[in-house]
Short mmCIF file of C-alpha atoms in Angstrom, two decimals:
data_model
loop_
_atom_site.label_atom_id
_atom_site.label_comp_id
_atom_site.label_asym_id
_atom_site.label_seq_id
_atom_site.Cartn_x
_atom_site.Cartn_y
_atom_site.Cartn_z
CA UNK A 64 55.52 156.58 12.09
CA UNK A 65 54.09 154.39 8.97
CA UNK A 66 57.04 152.57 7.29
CA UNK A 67 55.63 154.07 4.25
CA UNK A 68 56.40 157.84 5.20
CA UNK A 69 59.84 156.95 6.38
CA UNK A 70 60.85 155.39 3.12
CA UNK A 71 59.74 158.80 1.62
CA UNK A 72 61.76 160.55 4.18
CA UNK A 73 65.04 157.85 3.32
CA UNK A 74 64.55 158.88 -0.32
CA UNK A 75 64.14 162.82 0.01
CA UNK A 76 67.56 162.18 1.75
CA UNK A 77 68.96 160.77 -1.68
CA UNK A 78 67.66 158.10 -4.22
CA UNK A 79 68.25 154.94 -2.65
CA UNK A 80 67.73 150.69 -3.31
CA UNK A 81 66.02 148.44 -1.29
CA UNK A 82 68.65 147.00 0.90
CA UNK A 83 69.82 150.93 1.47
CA UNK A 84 66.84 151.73 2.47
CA UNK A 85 66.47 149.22 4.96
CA UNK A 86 69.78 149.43 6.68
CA UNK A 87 69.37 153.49 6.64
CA UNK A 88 65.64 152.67 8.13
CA UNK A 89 67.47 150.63 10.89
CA UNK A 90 70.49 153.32 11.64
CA UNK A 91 67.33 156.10 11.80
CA UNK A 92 65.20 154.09 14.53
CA UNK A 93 67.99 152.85 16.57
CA UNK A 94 68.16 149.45 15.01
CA UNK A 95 66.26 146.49 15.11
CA UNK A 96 65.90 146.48 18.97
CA UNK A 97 64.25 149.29 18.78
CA UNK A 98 62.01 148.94 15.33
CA UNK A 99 62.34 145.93 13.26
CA UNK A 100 61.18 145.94 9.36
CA UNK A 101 61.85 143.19 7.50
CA UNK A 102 63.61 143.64 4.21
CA UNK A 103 60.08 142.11 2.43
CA UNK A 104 57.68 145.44 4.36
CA UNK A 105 60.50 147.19 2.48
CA UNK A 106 60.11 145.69 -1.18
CA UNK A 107 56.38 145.72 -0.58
CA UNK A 108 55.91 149.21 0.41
CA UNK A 109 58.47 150.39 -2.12
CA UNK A 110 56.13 148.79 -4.62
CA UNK A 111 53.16 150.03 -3.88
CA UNK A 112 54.61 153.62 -3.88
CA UNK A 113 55.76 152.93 -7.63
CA UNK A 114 52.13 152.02 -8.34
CA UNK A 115 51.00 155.03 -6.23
CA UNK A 116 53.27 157.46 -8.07
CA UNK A 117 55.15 158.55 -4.95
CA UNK A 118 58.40 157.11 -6.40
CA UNK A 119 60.01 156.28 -9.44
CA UNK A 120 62.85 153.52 -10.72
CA UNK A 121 66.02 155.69 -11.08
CA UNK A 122 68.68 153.25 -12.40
CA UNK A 123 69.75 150.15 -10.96
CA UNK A 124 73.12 149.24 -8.98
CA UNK A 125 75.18 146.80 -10.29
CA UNK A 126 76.93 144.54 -8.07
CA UNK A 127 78.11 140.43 -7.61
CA UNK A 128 74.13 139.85 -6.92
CA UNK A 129 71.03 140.78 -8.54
CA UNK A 130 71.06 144.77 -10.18
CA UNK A 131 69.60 146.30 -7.56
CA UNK A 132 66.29 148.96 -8.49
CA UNK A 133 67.69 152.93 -7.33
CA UNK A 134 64.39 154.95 -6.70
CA UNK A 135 63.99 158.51 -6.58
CA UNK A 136 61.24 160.46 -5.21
CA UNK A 137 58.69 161.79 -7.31
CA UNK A 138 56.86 165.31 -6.92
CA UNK A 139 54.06 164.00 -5.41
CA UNK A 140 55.93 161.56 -2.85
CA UNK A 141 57.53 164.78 -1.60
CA UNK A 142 54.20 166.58 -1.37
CA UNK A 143 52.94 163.09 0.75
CA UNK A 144 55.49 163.81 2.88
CA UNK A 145 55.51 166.84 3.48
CA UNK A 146 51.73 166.75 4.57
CA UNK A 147 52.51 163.85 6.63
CA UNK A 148 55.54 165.66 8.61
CA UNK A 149 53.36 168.88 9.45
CA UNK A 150 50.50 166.72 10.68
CA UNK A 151 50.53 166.68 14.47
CA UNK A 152 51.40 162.98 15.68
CA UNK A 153 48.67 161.71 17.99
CA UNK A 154 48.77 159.59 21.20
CA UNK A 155 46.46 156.79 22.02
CA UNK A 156 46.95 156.52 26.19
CA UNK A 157 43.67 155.20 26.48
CA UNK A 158 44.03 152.44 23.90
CA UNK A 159 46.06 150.37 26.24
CA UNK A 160 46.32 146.49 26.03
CA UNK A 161 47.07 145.61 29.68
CA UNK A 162 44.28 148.00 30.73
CA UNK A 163 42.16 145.66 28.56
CA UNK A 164 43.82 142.26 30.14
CA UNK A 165 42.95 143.66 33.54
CA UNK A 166 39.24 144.58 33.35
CA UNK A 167 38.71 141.41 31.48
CA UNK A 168 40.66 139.82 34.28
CA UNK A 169 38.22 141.53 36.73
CA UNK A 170 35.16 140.94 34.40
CA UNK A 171 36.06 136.90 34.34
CA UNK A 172 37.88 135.87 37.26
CA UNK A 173 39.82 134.11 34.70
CA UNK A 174 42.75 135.18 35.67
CA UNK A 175 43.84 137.43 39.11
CA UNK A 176 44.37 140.92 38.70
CA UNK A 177 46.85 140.81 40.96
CA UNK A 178 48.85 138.71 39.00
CA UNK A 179 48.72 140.44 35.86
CA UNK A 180 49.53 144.19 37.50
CA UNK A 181 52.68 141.87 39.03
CA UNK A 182 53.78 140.14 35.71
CA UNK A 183 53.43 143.78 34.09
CA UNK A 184 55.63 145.28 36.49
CA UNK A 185 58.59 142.97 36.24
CA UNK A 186 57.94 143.53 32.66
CA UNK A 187 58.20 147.30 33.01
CA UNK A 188 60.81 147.28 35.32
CA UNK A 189 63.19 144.77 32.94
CA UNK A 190 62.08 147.17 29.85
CA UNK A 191 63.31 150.22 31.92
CA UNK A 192 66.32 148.40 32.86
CA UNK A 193 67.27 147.62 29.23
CA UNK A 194 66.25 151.08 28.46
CA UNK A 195 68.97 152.26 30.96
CA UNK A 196 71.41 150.13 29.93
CA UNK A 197 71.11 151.07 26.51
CA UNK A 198 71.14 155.24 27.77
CA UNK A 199 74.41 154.45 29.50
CA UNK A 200 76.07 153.03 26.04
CA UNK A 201 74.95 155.83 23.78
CA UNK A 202 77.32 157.99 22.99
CA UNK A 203 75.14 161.60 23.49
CA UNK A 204 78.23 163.47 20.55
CA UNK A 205 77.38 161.01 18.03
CA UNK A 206 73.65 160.50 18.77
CA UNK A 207 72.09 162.64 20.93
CA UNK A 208 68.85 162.32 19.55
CA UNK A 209 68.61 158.93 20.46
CA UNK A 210 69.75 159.21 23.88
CA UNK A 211 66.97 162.05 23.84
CA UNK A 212 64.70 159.82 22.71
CA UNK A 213 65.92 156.69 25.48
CA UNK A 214 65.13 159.47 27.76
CA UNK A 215 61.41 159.90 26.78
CA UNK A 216 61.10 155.95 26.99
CA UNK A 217 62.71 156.09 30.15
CA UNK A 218 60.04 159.05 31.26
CA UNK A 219 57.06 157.10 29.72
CA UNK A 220 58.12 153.74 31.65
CA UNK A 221 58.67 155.31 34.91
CA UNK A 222 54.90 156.98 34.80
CA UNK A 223 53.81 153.62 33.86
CA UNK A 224 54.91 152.17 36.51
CA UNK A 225 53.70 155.04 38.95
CA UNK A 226 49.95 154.36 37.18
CA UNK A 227 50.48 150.71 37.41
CA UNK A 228 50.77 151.90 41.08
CA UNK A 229 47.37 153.90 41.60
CA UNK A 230 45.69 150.83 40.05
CA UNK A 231 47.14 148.27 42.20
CA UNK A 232 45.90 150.48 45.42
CA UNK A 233 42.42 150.77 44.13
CA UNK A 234 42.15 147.30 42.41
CA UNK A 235 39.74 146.34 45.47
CA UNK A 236 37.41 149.51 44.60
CA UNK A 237 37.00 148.88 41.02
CA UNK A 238 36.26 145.43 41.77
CA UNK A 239 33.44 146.36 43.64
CA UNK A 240 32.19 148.70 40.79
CA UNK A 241 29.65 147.10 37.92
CA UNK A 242 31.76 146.19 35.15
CA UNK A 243 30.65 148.17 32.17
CA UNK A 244 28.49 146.79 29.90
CA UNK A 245 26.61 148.26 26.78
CA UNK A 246 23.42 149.96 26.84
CA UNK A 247 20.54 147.53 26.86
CA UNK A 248 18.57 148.74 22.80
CA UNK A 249 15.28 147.64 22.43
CA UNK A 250 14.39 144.62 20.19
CA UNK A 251 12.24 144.34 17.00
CA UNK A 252 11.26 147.01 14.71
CA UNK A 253 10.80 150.86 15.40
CA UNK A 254 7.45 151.90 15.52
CA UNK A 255 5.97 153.81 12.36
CA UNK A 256 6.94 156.91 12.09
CA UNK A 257 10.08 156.50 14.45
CA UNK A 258 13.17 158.25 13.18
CA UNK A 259 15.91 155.81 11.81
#
């Protein structure tokens, strides 16, 4: 979810400030734990929607502080978003950091494989613990998406670890496999006549 989509979602809601915005941004996601903006990403993005024509200055708020800016959605903020929530949301399993860290491990010797599917897996298991924890505190008649939602993180740490698993059995296989390389392209020009 972009930052910039959610504060088009927060003001479809109702017309809203900065500081509104960020706190309802917060209360959405679960809190900073969870999904941290600073107040700045906020101010930034809000700004660049102005320029963009997705929102528009409302009013401001008077208060002990600075006035603070009320925007409003425009027409074509609400058509952004609405694009936005009907596009499917896609996953990237295979874009996976540790899986990098480990065949680099195994392409280097740098550092033992062993020790990184270890250090990953007391990681995994303190993340799930947390993750628990936090399950067991949420109140599921006040916020039953979220506990829905602890419950998918819960899923997605638990298969983790079973992959994390798999690997660790066949770490001595791959490690007898070539690491992958690129394909070897000739040098110098193409020939005449060669297509480009």
């Amino acid at each position: 979810m972009s930052v910039r989509n959610a504060i088009l979602g927060l003001l479809a809601q109702r017309p809203r400030h900065g500081y509104d915005l960020h706190s309802a941004f917060a209360a959405l996601t679960g809190g900073r734990e969870v999904w941290e903006v600073k107040p700045a990403q906020i101010y930034t993005t809000l700004s660049r929607l102005e320029s963009g024509g997705m929102v528009t200055r409302q009013g401001t708020e008077p208060g002990d502080g600075p006035e603070k800016l009320i925007f409003a959605l425009t027409d074509a903020g609400r058509s952004e978003l609405i694009d936005w929530m009907l596009t499917p949301v896609e996953a990237q399993p295979q874009r996976d950091e540790f899986f990098l860290k480990v065949m680099l491990s195994i392409a280097t010797d740098v550092v033992d494989p062993y020790k990184l599917i270890a250090a990953q897996r007391t990681a995994l298991y303190r993340q799930l613990h947390a993750a628990t924890v936090q399950r067991g505190e949420t109140n599921p008649q006040r916020a039953l998406a979220h506990v829905l939602l602890l419950d998918r993180a819960m899923m997605q740490l638990e298969a983790d670890l079973r992959w994390l698993e798999m690997f660790e059995a066949r770490l001595d296989e791959i490690r007898r496999q070539p690491v992958p390389e690129p394909e070897a392209r000739p040098r110098g020009r193409p020939p005449k006549g060669a297509a480009s």
